[in-house]
Coordinates of C-alpha atoms (C1' of nucleotides) in Angstrom, one line a residue:
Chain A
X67 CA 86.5 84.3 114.4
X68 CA 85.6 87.9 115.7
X69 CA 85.1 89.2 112.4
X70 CA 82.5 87.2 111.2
X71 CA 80.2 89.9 111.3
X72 CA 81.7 91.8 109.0
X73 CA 82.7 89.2 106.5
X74 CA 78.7 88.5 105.8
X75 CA 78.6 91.6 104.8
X76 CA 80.7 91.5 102.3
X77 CA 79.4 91.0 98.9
X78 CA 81.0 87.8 98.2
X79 CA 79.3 85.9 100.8
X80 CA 75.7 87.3 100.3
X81 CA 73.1 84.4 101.1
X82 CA 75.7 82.3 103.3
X83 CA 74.9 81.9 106.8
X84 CA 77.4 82.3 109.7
X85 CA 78.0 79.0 110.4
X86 CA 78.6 77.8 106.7
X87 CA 80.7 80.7 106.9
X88 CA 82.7 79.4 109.9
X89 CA 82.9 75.6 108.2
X90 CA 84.7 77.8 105.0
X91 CA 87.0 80.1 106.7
X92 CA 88.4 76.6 108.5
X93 CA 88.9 75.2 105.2
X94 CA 90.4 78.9 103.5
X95 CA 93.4 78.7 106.2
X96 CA 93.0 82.4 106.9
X97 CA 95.2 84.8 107.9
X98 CA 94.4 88.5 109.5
X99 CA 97.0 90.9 108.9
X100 CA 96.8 94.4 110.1
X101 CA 97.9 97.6 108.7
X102 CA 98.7 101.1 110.7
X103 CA 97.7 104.2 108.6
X104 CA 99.5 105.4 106.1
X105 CA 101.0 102.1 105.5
X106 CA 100.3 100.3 102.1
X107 CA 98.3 96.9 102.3
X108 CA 99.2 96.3 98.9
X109 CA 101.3 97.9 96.2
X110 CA 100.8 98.4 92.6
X111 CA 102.7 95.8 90.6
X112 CA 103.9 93.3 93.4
X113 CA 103.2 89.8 93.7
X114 CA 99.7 89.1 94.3
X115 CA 98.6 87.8 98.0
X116 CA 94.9 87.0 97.3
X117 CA 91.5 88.4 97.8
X118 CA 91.0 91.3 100.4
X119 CA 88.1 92.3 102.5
X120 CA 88.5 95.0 104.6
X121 CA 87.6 93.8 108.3
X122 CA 88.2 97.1 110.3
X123 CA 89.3 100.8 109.0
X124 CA 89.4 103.1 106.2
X125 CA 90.9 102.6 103.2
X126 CA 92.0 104.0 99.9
X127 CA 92.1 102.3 96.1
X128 CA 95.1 104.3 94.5
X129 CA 96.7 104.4 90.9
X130 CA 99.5 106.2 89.5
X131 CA 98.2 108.4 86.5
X132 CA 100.6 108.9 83.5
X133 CA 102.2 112.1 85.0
X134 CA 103.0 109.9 88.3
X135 CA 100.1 111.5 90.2
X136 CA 98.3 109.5 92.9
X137 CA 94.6 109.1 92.2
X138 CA 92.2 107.5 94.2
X139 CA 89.7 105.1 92.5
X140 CA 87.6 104.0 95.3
X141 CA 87.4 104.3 98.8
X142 CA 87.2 100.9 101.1
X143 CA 85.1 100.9 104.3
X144 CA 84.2 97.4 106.2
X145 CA 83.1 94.6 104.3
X146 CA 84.4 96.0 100.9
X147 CA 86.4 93.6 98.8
X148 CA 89.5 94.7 96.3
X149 CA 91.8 92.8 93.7
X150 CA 89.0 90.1 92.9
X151 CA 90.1 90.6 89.3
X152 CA 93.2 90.6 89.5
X153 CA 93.4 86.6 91.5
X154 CA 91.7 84.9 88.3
X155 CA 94.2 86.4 85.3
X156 CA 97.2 85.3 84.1
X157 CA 99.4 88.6 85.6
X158 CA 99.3 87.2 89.2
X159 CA 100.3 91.1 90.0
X160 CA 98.3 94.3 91.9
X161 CA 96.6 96.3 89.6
X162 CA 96.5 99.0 91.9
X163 CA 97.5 100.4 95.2
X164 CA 95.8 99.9 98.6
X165 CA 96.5 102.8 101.4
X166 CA 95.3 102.2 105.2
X167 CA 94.0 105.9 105.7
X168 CA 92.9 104.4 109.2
X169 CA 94.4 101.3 110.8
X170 CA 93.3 98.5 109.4
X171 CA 92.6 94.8 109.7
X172 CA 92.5 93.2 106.2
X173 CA 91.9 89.2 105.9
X174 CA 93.3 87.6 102.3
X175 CA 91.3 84.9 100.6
X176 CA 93.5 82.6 98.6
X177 CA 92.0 82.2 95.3
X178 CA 93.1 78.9 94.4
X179 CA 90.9 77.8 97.2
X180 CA 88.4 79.8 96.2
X181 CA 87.7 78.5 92.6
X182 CA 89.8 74.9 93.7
X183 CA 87.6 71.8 93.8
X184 CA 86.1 71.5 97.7
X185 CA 86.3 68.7 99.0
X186 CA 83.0 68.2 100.2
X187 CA 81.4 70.1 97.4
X188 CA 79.3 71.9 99.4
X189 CA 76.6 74.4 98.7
X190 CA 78.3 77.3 100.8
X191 CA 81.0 77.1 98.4
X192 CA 79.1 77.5 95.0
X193 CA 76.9 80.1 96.3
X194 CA 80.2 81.9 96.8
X195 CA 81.5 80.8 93.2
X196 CA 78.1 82.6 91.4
X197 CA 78.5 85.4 93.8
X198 CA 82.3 85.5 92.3
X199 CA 81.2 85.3 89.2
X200 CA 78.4 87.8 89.3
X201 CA 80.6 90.4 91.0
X202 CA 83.2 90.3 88.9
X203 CA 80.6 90.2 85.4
X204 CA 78.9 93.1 87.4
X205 CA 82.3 95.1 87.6
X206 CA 83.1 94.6 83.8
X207 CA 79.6 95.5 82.8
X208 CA 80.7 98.8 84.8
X209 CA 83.7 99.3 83.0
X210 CA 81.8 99.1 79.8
X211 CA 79.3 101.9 80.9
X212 CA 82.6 103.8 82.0
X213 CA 84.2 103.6 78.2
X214 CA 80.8 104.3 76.4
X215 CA 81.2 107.4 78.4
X216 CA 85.0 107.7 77.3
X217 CA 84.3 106.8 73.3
X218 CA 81.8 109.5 73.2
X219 CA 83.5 112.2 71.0
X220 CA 81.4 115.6 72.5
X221 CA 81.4 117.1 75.4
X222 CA 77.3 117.9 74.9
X223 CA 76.9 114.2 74.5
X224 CA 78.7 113.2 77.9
X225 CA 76.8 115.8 80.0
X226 CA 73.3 114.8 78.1
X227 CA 73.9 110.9 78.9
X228 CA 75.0 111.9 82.6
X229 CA 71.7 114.3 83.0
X230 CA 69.7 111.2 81.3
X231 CA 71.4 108.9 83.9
X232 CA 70.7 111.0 86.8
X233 CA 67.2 111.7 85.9
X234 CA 66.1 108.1 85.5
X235 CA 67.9 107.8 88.8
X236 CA 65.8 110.7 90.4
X237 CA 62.8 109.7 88.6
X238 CA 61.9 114.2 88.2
X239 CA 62.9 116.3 85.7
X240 CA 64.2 119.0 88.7
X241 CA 67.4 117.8 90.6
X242 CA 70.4 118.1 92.7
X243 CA 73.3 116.9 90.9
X244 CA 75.0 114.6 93.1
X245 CA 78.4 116.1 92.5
X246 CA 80.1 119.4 92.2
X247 CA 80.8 121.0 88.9
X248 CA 84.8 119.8 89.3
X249 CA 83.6 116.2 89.9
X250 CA 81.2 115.8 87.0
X251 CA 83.8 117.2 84.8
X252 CA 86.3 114.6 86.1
X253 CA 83.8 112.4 85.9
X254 CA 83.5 112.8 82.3
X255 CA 87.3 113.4 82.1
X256 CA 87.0 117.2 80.6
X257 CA 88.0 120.7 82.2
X258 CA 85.6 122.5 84.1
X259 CA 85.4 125.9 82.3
X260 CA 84.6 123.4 79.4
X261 CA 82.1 121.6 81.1
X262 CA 80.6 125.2 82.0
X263 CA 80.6 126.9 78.8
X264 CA 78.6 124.2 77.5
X265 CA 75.8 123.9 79.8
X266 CA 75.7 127.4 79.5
X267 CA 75.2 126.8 76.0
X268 CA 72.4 124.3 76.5
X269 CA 70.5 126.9 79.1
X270 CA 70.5 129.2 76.9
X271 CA 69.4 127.4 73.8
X272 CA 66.9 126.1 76.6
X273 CA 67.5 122.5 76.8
X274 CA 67.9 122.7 80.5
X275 CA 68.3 124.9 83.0
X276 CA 70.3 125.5 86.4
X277 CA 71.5 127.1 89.2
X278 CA 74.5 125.5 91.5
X279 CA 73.2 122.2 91.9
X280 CA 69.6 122.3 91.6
X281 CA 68.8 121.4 87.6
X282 CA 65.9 121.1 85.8
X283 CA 65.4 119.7 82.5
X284 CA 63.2 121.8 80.0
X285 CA 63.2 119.9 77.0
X286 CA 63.6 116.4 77.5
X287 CA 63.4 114.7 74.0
X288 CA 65.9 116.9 72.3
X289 CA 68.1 116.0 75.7
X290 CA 67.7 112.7 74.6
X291 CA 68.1 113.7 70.7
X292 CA 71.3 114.4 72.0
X293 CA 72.7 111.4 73.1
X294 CA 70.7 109.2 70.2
Chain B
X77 CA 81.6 67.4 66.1
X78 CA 84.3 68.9 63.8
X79 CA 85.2 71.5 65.4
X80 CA 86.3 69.4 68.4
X81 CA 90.0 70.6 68.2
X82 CA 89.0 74.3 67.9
X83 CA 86.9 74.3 71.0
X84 CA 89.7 72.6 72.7
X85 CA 91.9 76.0 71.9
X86 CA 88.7 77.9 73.8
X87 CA 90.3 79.1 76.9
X88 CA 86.9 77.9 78.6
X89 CA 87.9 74.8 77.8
X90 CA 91.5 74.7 79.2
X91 CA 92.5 71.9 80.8
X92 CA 89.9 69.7 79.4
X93 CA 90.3 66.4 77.0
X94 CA 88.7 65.8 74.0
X95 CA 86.7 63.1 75.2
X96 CA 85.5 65.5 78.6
X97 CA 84.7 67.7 75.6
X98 CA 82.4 65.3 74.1
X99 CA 80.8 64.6 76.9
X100 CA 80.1 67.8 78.1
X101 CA 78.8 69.3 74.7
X102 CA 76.6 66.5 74.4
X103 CA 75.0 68.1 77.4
X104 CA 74.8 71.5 76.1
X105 CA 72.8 70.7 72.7
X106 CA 75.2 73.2 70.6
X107 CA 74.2 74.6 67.6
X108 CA 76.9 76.0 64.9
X109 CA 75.7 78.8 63.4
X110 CA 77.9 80.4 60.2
X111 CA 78.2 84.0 58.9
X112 CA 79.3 85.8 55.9
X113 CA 81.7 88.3 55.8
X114 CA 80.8 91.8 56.9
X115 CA 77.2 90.0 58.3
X116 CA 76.2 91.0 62.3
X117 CA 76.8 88.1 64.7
X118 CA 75.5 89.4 66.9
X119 CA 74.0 93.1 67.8
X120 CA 73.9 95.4 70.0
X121 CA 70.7 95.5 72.6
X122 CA 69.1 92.4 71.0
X123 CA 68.3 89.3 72.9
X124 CA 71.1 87.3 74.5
X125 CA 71.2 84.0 73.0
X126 CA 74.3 82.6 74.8
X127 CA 78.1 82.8 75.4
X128 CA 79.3 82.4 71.8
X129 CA 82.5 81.2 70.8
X130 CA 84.3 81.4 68.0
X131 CA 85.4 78.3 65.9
X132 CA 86.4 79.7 62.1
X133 CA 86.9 82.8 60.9
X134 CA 87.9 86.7 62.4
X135 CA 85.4 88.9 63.9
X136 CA 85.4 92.4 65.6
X137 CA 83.8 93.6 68.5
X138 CA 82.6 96.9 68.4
X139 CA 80.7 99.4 69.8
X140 CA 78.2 102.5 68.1
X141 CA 78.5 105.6 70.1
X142 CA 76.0 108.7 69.7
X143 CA 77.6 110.0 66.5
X144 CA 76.8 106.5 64.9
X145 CA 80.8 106.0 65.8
X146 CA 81.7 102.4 65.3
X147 CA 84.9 102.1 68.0
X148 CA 86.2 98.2 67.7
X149 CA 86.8 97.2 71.1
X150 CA 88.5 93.6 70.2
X151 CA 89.4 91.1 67.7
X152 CA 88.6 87.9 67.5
X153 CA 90.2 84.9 66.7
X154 CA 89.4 81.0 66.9
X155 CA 88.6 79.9 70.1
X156 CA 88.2 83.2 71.3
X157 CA 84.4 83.9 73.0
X158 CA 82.6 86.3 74.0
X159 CA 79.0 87.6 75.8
X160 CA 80.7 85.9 78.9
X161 CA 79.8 89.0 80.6
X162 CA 76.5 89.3 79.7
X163 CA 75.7 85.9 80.5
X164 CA 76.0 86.6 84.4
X165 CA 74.3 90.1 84.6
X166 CA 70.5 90.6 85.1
X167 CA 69.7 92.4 81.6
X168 CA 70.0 90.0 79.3
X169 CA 71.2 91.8 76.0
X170 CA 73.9 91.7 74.1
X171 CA 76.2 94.5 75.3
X172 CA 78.3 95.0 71.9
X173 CA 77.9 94.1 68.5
X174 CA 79.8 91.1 66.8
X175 CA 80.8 91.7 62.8
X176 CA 82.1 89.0 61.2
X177 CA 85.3 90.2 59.3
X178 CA 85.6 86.7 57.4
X179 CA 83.4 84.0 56.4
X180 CA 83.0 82.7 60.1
X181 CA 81.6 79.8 62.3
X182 CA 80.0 80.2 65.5
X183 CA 78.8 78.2 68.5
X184 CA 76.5 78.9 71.5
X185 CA 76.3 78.2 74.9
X186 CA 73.6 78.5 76.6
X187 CA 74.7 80.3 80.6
X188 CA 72.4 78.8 82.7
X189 CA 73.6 75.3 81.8
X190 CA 77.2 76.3 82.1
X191 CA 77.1 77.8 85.8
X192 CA 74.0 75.5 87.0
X193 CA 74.6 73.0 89.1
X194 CA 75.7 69.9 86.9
X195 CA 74.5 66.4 88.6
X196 CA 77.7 65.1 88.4
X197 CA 79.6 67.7 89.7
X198 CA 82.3 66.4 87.5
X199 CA 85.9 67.9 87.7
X200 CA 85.7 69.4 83.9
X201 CA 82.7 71.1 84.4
X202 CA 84.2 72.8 87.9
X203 CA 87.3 73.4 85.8
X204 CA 85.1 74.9 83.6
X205 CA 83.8 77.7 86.0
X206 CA 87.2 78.0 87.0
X207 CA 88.5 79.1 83.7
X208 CA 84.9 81.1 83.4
X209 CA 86.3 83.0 86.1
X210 CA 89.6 83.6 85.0
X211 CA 88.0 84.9 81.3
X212 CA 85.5 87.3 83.0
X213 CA 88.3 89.2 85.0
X214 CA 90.2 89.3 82.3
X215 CA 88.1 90.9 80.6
X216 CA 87.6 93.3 83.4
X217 CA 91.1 94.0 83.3
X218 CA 91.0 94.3 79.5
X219 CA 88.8 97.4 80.0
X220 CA 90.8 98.6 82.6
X221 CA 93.4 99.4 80.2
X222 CA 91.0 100.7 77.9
X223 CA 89.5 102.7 79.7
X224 CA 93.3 104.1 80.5
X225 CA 93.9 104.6 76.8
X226 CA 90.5 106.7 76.6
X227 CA 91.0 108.6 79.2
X228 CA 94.3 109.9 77.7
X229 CA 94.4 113.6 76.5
X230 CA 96.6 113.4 73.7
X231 CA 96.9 111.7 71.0
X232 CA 100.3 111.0 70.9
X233 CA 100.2 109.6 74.1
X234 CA 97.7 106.9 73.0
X235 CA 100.1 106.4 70.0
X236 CA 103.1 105.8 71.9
X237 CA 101.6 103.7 74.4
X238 CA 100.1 101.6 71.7
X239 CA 103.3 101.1 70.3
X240 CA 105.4 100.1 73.7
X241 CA 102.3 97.4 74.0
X242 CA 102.9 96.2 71.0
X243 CA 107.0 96.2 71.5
X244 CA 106.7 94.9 74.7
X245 CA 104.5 91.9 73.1
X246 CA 107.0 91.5 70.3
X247 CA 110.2 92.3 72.2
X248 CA 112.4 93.7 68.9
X249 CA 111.8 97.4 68.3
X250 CA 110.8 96.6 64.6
X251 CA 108.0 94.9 63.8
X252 CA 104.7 94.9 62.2
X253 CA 101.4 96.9 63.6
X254 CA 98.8 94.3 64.0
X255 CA 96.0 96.2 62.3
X256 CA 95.9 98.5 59.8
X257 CA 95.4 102.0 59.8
X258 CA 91.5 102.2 59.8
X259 CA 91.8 99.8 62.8
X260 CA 94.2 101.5 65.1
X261 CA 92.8 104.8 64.6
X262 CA 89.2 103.3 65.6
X263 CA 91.3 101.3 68.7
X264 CA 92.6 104.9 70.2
X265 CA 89.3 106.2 68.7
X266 CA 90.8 108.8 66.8
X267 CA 90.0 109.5 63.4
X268 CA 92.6 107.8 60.7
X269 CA 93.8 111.3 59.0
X270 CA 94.5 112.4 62.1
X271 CA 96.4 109.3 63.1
X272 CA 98.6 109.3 59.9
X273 CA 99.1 113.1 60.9
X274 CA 100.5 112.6 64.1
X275 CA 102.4 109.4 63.3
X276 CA 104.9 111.7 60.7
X277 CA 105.1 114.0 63.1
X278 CA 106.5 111.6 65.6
X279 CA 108.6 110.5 62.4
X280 CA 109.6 114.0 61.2
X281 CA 111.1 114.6 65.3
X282 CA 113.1 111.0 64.6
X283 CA 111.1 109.5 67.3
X284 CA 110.4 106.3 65.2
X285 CA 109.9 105.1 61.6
X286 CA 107.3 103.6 59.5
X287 CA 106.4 101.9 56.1
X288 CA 102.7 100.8 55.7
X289 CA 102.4 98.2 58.9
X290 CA 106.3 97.8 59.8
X291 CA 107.9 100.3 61.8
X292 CA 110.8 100.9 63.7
X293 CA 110.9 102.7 67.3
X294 CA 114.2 104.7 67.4
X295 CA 114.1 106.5 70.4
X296 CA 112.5 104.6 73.3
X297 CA 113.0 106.8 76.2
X298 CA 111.2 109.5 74.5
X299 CA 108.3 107.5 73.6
X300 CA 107.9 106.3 77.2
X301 CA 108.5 109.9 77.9
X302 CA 105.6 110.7 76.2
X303 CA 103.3 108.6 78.1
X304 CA 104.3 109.6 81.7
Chain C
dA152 C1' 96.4 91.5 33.1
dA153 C1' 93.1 94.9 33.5
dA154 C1' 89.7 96.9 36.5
dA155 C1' 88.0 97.9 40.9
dA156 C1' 88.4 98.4 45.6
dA157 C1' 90.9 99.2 49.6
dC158 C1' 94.7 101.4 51.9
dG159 C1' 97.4 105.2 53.4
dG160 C1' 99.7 109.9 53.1
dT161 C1' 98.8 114.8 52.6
dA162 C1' 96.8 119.5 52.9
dA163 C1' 93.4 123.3 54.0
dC164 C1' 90.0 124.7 56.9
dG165 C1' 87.0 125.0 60.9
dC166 C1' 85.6 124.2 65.4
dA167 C1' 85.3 122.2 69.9
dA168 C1' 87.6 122.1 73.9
dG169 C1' 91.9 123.2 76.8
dT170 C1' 94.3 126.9 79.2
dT171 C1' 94.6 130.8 82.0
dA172 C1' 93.0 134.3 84.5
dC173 C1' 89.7 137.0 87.0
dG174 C1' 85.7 138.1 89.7
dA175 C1' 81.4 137.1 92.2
dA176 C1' 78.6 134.2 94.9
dA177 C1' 78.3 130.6 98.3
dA178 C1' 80.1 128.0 102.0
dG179 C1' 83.0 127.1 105.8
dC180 C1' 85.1 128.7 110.1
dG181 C1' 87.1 131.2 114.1
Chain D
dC246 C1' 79.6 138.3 112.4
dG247 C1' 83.6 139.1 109.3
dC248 C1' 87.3 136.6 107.3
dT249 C1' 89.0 133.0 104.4
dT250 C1' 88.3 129.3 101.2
dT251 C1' 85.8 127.0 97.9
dT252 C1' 82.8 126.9 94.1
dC253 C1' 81.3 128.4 89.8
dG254 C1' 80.6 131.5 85.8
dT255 C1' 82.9 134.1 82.2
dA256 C1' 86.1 135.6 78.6
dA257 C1' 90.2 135.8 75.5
dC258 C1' 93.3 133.2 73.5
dT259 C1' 95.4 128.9 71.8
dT260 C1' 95.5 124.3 70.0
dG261 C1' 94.6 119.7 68.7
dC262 C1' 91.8 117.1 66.3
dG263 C1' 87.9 116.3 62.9
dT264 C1' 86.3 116.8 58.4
dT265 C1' 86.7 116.7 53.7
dA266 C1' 88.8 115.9 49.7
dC267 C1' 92.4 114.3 46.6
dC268 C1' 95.8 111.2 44.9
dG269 C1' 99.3 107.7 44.6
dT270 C1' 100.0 102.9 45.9
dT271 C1' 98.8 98.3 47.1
dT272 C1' 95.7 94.5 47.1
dT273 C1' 91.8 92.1 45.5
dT274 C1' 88.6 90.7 42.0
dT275 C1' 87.2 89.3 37.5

DNA sequence: AAAAAACGGTAACGCAAGTTACGAAAAGCG
DNA sequence: CGCTTTTCGTAACTTGCGTTACCGTTTTTT
């Protein structure tokens, strides 16, 4: 298959050669569908079609917020995978929208395969299963680091664990803040005046200080005082 | 062992006879472990000691967040597990803490036996992984929707959704809250005055009606109003 | 059955964060 | 370069929720 390229990249098949990838794309039955743009590869709610990797194109991970407003989760480029938690639950349903902002070529991985007994029981195949499961444990993990964020009751708290986060990243006290102020304070889901005032607050009681997107942290244990 | 018939209820164990079940936990070398109420299972950031399931007893999951905060992020039941999620990721730690909310009983399994290559590559133990699979996404998806509920402004929005859950899952718009008070509020992580504030408000504008844990929703479209 | 503990509603008060609006600096663009 | 657009800080005002404290009711314990 021409894409075999690209599927090796994608995180699901890490450590599998091409040819055991050729022996298990045989067995899988596949089927490449392509998309133009604009069109949805899969819709939120409908009946589930398996695994996706994105083969060729652009495209964008979409939910409907409360107030019926699109918002993108995650953007797809080659190699990228979508709905792997949705083919092992109960609700065999998208959890979430998938737009073609390019035209795509999308291939679908039946998960009953996937997780089904092989035949031959080969190695290939329970690489893949570990990779599965590591993913997937790996995504959840995220989500957990997501709600921590969530639970946290004050605004001071959020932006001390981000600048924590960002400075073990960075490994120096001075940064650049990888996002802009309206992203950070989506990020930690609170307006951006708010998210303002309060670092404003925390220059001037001299906890860090700032200008645009360069930061620096002055006093580092109190930063992490704050966060406990 | 005993507890046999309550392992069989595990969902890791789905599909799986008894006598697969001896077999296969004669491999594992389990050790029941038992806990008073209101004692830790387990704790947050200590050493991993296995995927743990529960086989007597109720326990909450929870998380502590900056303020010292304790937000319950699950119930437990029998059969029910949990550290599946740690079990696959690098850090080994336990991610949340486990507080037994009765007198409880508790098994172990250790991970590396469980997704290891078993010699026999015998059907349970693939059926096994399988189900492992299934648990950890649901999981995934479990904090999906948590995370949707945190993310929520208001708190009246977190209300009514928690109540079109719960009467979708029950299906007659009267029933009884499955938690109490102290419970729910830490579930939308809210405090519980201001809970029982909002929930007579919604009363007071006729939107539903409540005794202790039963209530009554009596106007539906406005609740799902509410959380558009 | 009495005592103790847990549960749940209520009210007053304070404060953190949302809202809105405006202006200045920076960045993009013809 | 000069114009437009985006980004960000700032301030006044509003509001929703937390906090605390109290009390009646229900449940549990002895």
């Amino acid at each position: 298959m021409k894409y075999m390229q690209v599927l090796q990249t994608c995180p699901l098949f890490k450590g599998t050669t091409v040819a055991d990838l050729e022996k298990m794309t045989a067995c899988f039955n596949l089927t490449v569908k392509k998309y133009q743009k604009n069109e949805f590869i899969t819709l939120e709610g409908h009946k589930f079609d398996g695994i996706g990797v994105l083969l060729t194109g652009k495209a964008a991970v979409t939910k409907e917020n409360a107030a019926g407003r699109r918002i993108i989760m995650e953007m797809l480029e080659p190699g990228d995978m979508f709905g792997e938690m949705a083919a092992f639950s109960a609700n065999k349903v998208w959890p979430a929208s998938v737009l073609a902002q390019e035209p795509c070529a999308v291939v679908f991985l039946p998960p009953d395969k996937l997780a089904g007994n092989c035949e031959k029981k080969c190695i290939p195949h329970q690489t893949m299963i570990a990779n599965m499961l590591s993913l997937i444990s790996g995504r959840a993990l995220m989500l957990t680091r997501k709600v921590e964020y969530l639970a946290m009751k004050s605004l001071r708290a959020r932006i001390s664990t981000f600048l924590l986060e960002e400075y073990k990243r960075q490994g120096t006290l001075t940064f650049m803040l990888p996002m802009k102020r309206n992203e950070i304070a989506d990020f930690l889901n609170v307006s951006r005046p708010s998210l303002s005032r309060e670092m404003c607050r925390m220059r001037d009681e001299g906890i860090i200080d700032f200008h645009r997107s360069s930061i620096r942290i002055k006093n580092l244990p109190r930063l992490k005082e704050i966060t406990e």
